[in-house]
Amino acid sequence: MAKELDINNAYEIAPGIFWVGFADPGAGFHCNPYILNDGAETVFLDPGSVPHFPQVLGKVMQVTELKKITHIIAHHQDPDLCSAIPRYEELVAGVGGELDICTHTRASVLINHYGTRSDFYRVDANDWKLTLKSGRTLRFIFTPFLHFPGAFMTYDEQSKILFSSDIFGGLSFDWSLYANEYYPEAMKAFHENYMPSNRIIRNGLNQLDNLDISMIAPQHGSIIKKEEVRRYIDILKNLECGEDLF
Amino acid sequence: MATYKDLIDIVIMRELGILGKERMQGVLETLKIPVDGAGHCLKNDCGIGDLDRLMQELAARYGAVAVMGCKIAVGRVAREANLELPKILN
């Protein structure tokens, strides 16, 4: 029997992996932070913004202990996914925890300006992967200029979920956790506004051709289920955006 | 060659994704723009004024996100068809 989807609480999208975002009913631009629990370690992906901090924190604490957060993955440096990092650092330090911020070197020099104090785990200097204590591997897929020069996605080899950062994101007042029939239009709207060109999109997405993806979990918009993954990849590969339109 | 009706169709389709069906239907009903079940505009003699009113209503109700979400797609087709755009889409 399917779980009832209650977006007022953390929602488990796969075993041990939770959506912990704030579904702001008045917003057209939603952010999706995720928690990945792996035994003694918790990975927090794209923690979110300062205005969303109270709601996101409440959901995080439903599914993990702050002391367990050992890694924050910041797929790039934008405030909608990073500005709350110092607040989480403070809370984690307050309970005796310690975490690393996993990001690209190019983003790390900017994330510093939020006043972070944790060490950086630079994905580009660590063979594009992070191996957790359990042996579980998170692979980082470099997607330069989508939309930041140091942008990347995270692929969890265990769940086969692709945490795609801004790619596959959407603009939507009609937000739902899982993509509905009109989501392609919401996704096109976002990419036309934020991605630099079709050539650059293809360069990034060609890396997904042979990847077994169970779900795409973007940082904005809605989650794309396995049966729709290839269709959405094709939509983006054929989308003109950025410099294509000049 | 595209017409203003085609540009309005692009806006409607895009906003079904951004605003959702109920909100978009509300906008169309307010402006008395007739559409079929697939969201295609049934008024054949649409002009720049109709497009302007639609965009102004979207902006008034839902702000910048609703406008920027269709601005690029509409602009591309308008340019190809040499159609003037209302100021809100420039």
Coordinates of C-alpha atoms in Angstrom, one line a residue:
Chain A
M1 CA 0.0 0.0 0.0
A2 CA 1.4 3.4 -1.0
K3 CA 2.4 5.8 1.8
E4 CA 0.2 8.8 2.1
L5 CA 2.0 11.8 0.9
D6 CA 2.1 14.4 3.6
I7 CA 4.3 17.4 2.6
N8 CA 4.0 18.9 6.0
N9 CA 6.4 16.2 7.3
A10 CA 9.6 14.7 6.0
Y11 CA 8.7 12.3 3.2
E12 CA 10.7 9.1 2.5
I13 CA 11.2 8.9 -1.3
A14 CA 13.4 5.7 -1.0
P15 CA 14.6 3.7 1.9
G16 CA 16.5 6.1 4.2
I17 CA 16.2 9.0 1.8
F18 CA 13.9 11.8 2.7
W19 CA 12.6 15.0 1.1
V20 CA 12.7 17.7 3.8
G21 CA 11.7 20.8 1.9
F22 CA 9.2 23.6 2.6
A23 CA 6.2 23.5 0.3
D24 CA 5.5 27.3 0.3
P25 CA 1.9 27.5 -1.2
G26 CA 2.5 31.1 -2.4
A27 CA 5.8 30.6 -4.2
G28 CA 6.5 29.8 -7.8
F29 CA 10.0 28.6 -7.0
H30 CA 10.4 25.7 -4.6
C31 CA 13.5 24.2 -3.2
N32 CA 14.1 20.5 -2.4
P33 CA 16.6 19.6 0.3
Y34 CA 17.1 15.9 0.9
I35 CA 18.5 13.8 3.7
L36 CA 20.3 10.5 3.0
N37 CA 20.7 8.3 6.1
D38 CA 23.4 5.7 5.9
G39 CA 23.9 4.0 9.3
A40 CA 25.9 6.3 11.6
E41 CA 26.2 9.0 8.9
T42 CA 23.7 11.4 7.4
V43 CA 24.3 13.3 4.2
F44 CA 22.3 16.5 3.8
L45 CA 21.9 17.6 0.2
D46 CA 21.4 21.2 -0.7
P47 CA 20.1 22.3 2.8
G48 CA 18.3 25.4 1.6
S49 CA 17.8 29.1 2.4
V50 CA 17.6 31.1 5.5
P51 CA 13.8 31.8 5.1
H52 CA 13.1 28.1 4.8
F53 CA 15.4 27.1 7.7
P54 CA 12.8 26.7 10.4
Q55 CA 10.6 24.4 8.3
V56 CA 13.4 22.4 6.9
L57 CA 15.1 22.0 10.3
G58 CA 11.9 20.6 11.8
K59 CA 11.7 18.0 9.1
V60 CA 15.4 17.1 9.3
M61 CA 15.0 16.5 13.0
Q62 CA 12.1 14.1 12.3
V63 CA 14.4 11.8 10.4
T64 CA 17.9 12.1 11.9
E65 CA 20.0 13.5 14.8
L66 CA 22.0 16.6 14.1
K67 CA 25.1 15.0 15.4
K68 CA 24.9 12.4 12.7
I69 CA 25.2 14.9 9.8
T70 CA 28.7 14.3 8.6
H71 CA 28.4 15.8 5.1
I72 CA 26.5 18.6 3.4
I73 CA 26.5 18.4 -0.4
A74 CA 26.2 21.8 -2.0
H75 CA 25.8 21.3 -5.7
H76 CA 26.7 24.9 -6.3
Q77 CA 26.8 28.1 -4.3
D78 CA 23.5 29.8 -4.8
P79 CA 21.7 31.2 -1.7
D80 CA 18.5 29.2 -2.2
L81 CA 20.4 26.0 -1.4
C82 CA 23.4 27.3 0.7
S83 CA 22.6 30.3 2.8
A84 CA 21.4 28.2 5.7
I85 CA 24.6 26.2 5.9
P86 CA 26.1 28.3 8.7
R87 CA 23.0 27.8 10.8
Y88 CA 23.2 24.0 10.5
E89 CA 27.0 24.1 11.2
E90 CA 26.3 25.9 14.4
L91 CA 23.6 23.4 15.5
V92 CA 25.8 20.4 14.6
A93 CA 28.8 21.9 16.4
G94 CA 26.6 22.6 19.4
V95 CA 25.9 18.9 19.8
G96 CA 29.5 17.9 19.3
G97 CA 29.2 17.0 15.7
E98 CA 31.4 17.9 12.8
L99 CA 30.7 17.9 9.1
D100 CA 32.4 18.5 5.7
I101 CA 30.9 20.6 2.9
C102 CA 31.1 18.6 -0.4
T103 CA 31.3 20.9 -3.3
H104 CA 33.4 21.9 -6.4
T105 CA 36.5 24.0 -5.8
R106 CA 34.9 26.8 -7.9
A107 CA 31.9 26.9 -5.6
S108 CA 33.9 26.5 -2.4
V109 CA 35.5 29.9 -2.8
L110 CA 32.1 31.5 -3.0
I111 CA 30.4 29.4 -0.3
N112 CA 33.0 30.7 2.1
H113 CA 31.3 34.1 1.9
Y114 CA 28.2 32.8 3.7
G115 CA 30.5 32.6 6.7
T116 CA 30.9 28.8 6.8
R117 CA 33.5 27.2 9.0
S118 CA 33.6 23.6 8.0
D119 CA 36.3 21.9 5.9
F120 CA 35.5 21.5 2.3
Y121 CA 35.6 18.1 0.6
R122 CA 36.3 19.2 -2.9
V123 CA 34.6 16.7 -5.3
D124 CA 37.0 17.6 -8.1
A125 CA 40.0 16.8 -6.0
N126 CA 38.6 13.5 -4.7
D127 CA 38.1 11.5 -7.8
W128 CA 34.4 12.7 -8.1
K129 CA 33.2 10.4 -5.4
L130 CA 32.5 10.2 -1.7
T131 CA 32.6 6.8 0.0
L132 CA 30.8 6.7 3.3
K133 CA 31.9 4.6 6.3
S134 CA 29.5 1.8 5.2
G135 CA 31.2 1.6 1.8
R136 CA 28.3 3.3 0.1
T137 CA 29.5 5.4 -2.7
L138 CA 28.1 8.7 -3.9
R139 CA 29.4 9.6 -7.4
F140 CA 29.6 13.2 -8.5
I141 CA 28.8 13.9 -12.2
F142 CA 30.4 17.1 -13.5
T143 CA 27.9 19.3 -15.4
P144 CA 29.9 22.5 -16.1
F145 CA 27.8 25.6 -16.8
L146 CA 24.5 24.0 -15.8
H147 CA 24.2 26.6 -14.7
F148 CA 27.3 27.3 -12.6
P149 CA 30.8 26.6 -14.0
G150 CA 31.4 24.2 -11.2
A151 CA 28.0 22.5 -11.1
F152 CA 27.6 18.8 -10.6
M153 CA 25.0 16.2 -9.8
T154 CA 25.2 13.4 -7.2
Y155 CA 24.4 9.7 -8.1
D156 CA 23.8 7.4 -5.2
E157 CA 25.0 4.0 -6.3
Q158 CA 22.9 2.2 -3.8
S159 CA 19.5 3.7 -4.4
K160 CA 20.3 4.7 -8.0
I161 CA 18.7 8.1 -7.3
L162 CA 20.2 11.0 -9.3
F163 CA 20.2 14.2 -7.2
S164 CA 20.3 16.5 -10.2
S165 CA 20.7 19.9 -8.6
D166 CA 19.2 22.6 -10.9
I167 CA 19.0 20.3 -13.9
F168 CA 15.4 19.0 -14.3
G169 CA 14.2 21.7 -12.0
G170 CA 11.0 23.6 -12.7
L171 CA 9.1 26.8 -12.0
S172 CA 5.8 26.0 -10.5
F173 CA 3.0 27.5 -8.4
D174 CA 1.3 24.2 -8.8
W175 CA 4.0 22.3 -7.1
S176 CA 3.7 18.7 -6.3
L177 CA 6.4 16.4 -4.9
Y178 CA 6.2 14.1 -8.0
A179 CA 6.0 15.5 -11.5
N180 CA 2.5 15.7 -13.0
E181 CA 1.4 15.8 -16.6
Y182 CA 2.3 19.5 -17.1
Y183 CA 5.7 19.3 -15.5
P184 CA 7.6 19.3 -18.8
E185 CA 6.3 22.9 -19.3
A186 CA 7.4 24.0 -15.8
M187 CA 10.8 22.4 -16.5
K188 CA 11.2 24.1 -19.9
A189 CA 10.4 27.4 -18.3
F190 CA 13.1 27.0 -15.7
H191 CA 15.8 25.9 -18.1
E192 CA 15.0 28.6 -20.7
N193 CA 15.7 31.1 -18.0
Y194 CA 18.7 29.6 -16.3
M195 CA 20.7 27.3 -18.6
P196 CA 23.2 28.6 -21.1
S197 CA 22.7 26.5 -24.3
N198 CA 21.5 23.3 -25.7
R199 CA 25.0 22.2 -26.5
I200 CA 26.0 22.6 -22.8
I201 CA 22.8 20.8 -21.7
R202 CA 23.7 17.9 -24.0
N203 CA 27.3 17.8 -22.8
G204 CA 26.0 17.3 -19.3
L205 CA 23.2 14.9 -20.0
N206 CA 25.1 12.6 -22.3
Q207 CA 26.8 11.3 -19.2
L208 CA 23.4 9.8 -18.1
D209 CA 23.0 7.7 -21.2
N210 CA 24.2 4.5 -19.6
L211 CA 23.3 5.2 -16.1
D212 CA 20.6 3.1 -14.3
I213 CA 18.5 5.8 -12.7
S214 CA 15.7 4.9 -10.3
M215 CA 14.5 8.5 -9.8
I216 CA 15.6 12.1 -10.5
A217 CA 15.5 14.3 -7.5
P218 CA 16.1 17.9 -8.5
Q219 CA 16.7 20.8 -6.2
H220 CA 13.8 22.7 -7.6
G221 CA 10.5 21.5 -8.9
S222 CA 9.3 17.9 -8.8
I223 CA 10.7 14.4 -8.6
I224 CA 10.7 12.4 -11.8
K225 CA 10.0 8.7 -11.4
K226 CA 11.9 5.9 -13.1
E227 CA 9.4 5.3 -15.9
E228 CA 9.6 8.9 -17.0
V229 CA 13.4 9.4 -16.6
R230 CA 14.3 8.9 -20.3
R231 CA 11.5 11.0 -21.6
Y232 CA 12.5 14.0 -19.5
I233 CA 16.2 13.6 -20.5
D234 CA 15.1 13.7 -24.1
I235 CA 13.0 16.8 -23.5
L236 CA 16.0 18.7 -22.1
K237 CA 18.3 17.4 -24.8
N238 CA 16.0 18.9 -27.4
L239 CA 15.4 22.2 -25.6
E240 CA 16.8 25.4 -27.0
C241 CA 17.8 27.8 -24.3
G242 CA 20.3 30.6 -23.5
E243 CA 22.5 31.5 -26.5
D244 CA 20.4 29.3 -28.8
L245 CA 17.8 32.0 -28.6
F246 CA 19.9 35.0 -29.6
Chain B
M1 CA 3.6 31.8 -40.0
A2 CA 2.7 32.2 -36.3
T3 CA -0.1 34.6 -35.2
Y4 CA -1.0 36.2 -31.9
K5 CA -3.3 33.2 -31.3
D6 CA -0.3 31.0 -31.5
L7 CA 1.6 33.1 -29.0
I8 CA -1.4 33.0 -26.6
D9 CA -1.5 29.2 -27.0
I10 CA 2.2 29.1 -26.0
V11 CA 1.4 31.2 -22.9
I12 CA -1.5 29.0 -21.9
M13 CA 0.4 25.7 -22.4
R14 CA 3.4 27.0 -20.5
E15 CA 1.3 28.4 -17.6
L16 CA -0.6 25.1 -17.3
G17 CA 2.8 23.8 -16.1
I18 CA 3.8 26.8 -14.0
L19 CA 0.4 27.8 -12.5
G20 CA -1.5 24.6 -12.9
K21 CA -4.9 24.0 -14.5
E22 CA -7.1 25.6 -11.9
R23 CA -5.2 28.9 -11.6
M24 CA -4.9 29.2 -15.4
Q25 CA -8.6 28.5 -16.0
G26 CA -9.3 31.3 -13.5
V27 CA -7.2 33.7 -15.5
L28 CA -8.8 32.7 -18.8
E29 CA -12.3 32.9 -17.4
T30 CA -11.6 36.4 -16.0
L31 CA -10.4 37.6 -19.4
K32 CA -13.1 35.6 -21.2
I33 CA -10.6 33.8 -23.4
P34 CA -12.4 30.7 -24.8
V35 CA -10.3 27.5 -24.9
D36 CA -10.9 23.9 -25.9
G37 CA -10.2 20.9 -23.7
A38 CA -6.5 20.9 -24.6
G39 CA -6.1 24.5 -23.6
H40 CA -6.0 25.9 -27.2
C41 CA -7.4 29.4 -27.6
L42 CA -10.7 29.3 -29.7
K43 CA -10.6 33.0 -30.6
N44 CA -9.1 33.3 -34.0
D45 CA -8.8 37.0 -34.3
C46 CA -6.4 37.6 -31.4
G47 CA -4.2 40.6 -31.5
I48 CA -1.4 42.2 -29.5
G49 CA -3.9 43.7 -27.1
D50 CA -5.2 40.2 -26.2
L51 CA -1.7 39.0 -25.5
D52 CA -1.0 42.1 -23.5
R53 CA -4.1 41.7 -21.3
L54 CA -3.3 38.1 -20.7
M55 CA 0.3 38.8 -19.6
Q56 CA -0.8 41.8 -17.5
E57 CA -3.4 39.6 -15.7
L58 CA -0.7 36.9 -15.1
A59 CA 1.7 39.5 -13.7
A60 CA -0.9 41.1 -11.5
R61 CA -1.9 37.7 -10.0
Y62 CA 1.3 35.8 -9.9
G63 CA 4.2 38.2 -10.4
A64 CA 7.5 37.9 -12.2
V65 CA 7.8 34.1 -12.2
A66 CA 4.6 33.8 -14.3
V67 CA 5.9 36.3 -16.8
M68 CA 9.5 35.1 -17.0
G69 CA 8.3 31.5 -17.4
C70 CA 6.9 32.1 -20.9
K71 CA 8.7 35.2 -22.0
I72 CA 11.5 33.4 -23.8
A73 CA 9.4 30.8 -25.5
V74 CA 6.9 33.5 -26.8
G75 CA 9.7 35.9 -27.7
R76 CA 11.4 33.3 -29.9
V77 CA 8.3 32.5 -31.9
A78 CA 7.3 36.2 -32.2
R79 CA 10.7 37.1 -33.6
E80 CA 10.5 34.4 -36.2
A81 CA 7.1 35.6 -37.3
N82 CA 8.1 39.3 -37.0
L83 CA 5.3 40.0 -34.5
E84 CA 5.5 43.0 -32.2
L85 CA 5.4 42.1 -28.5
P86 CA 3.6 44.0 -25.7
K87 CA 6.0 45.9 -23.5
I88 CA 5.6 43.4 -20.7
L89 CA 7.3 40.7 -22.8
N90 CA 10.2 42.9 -24.1

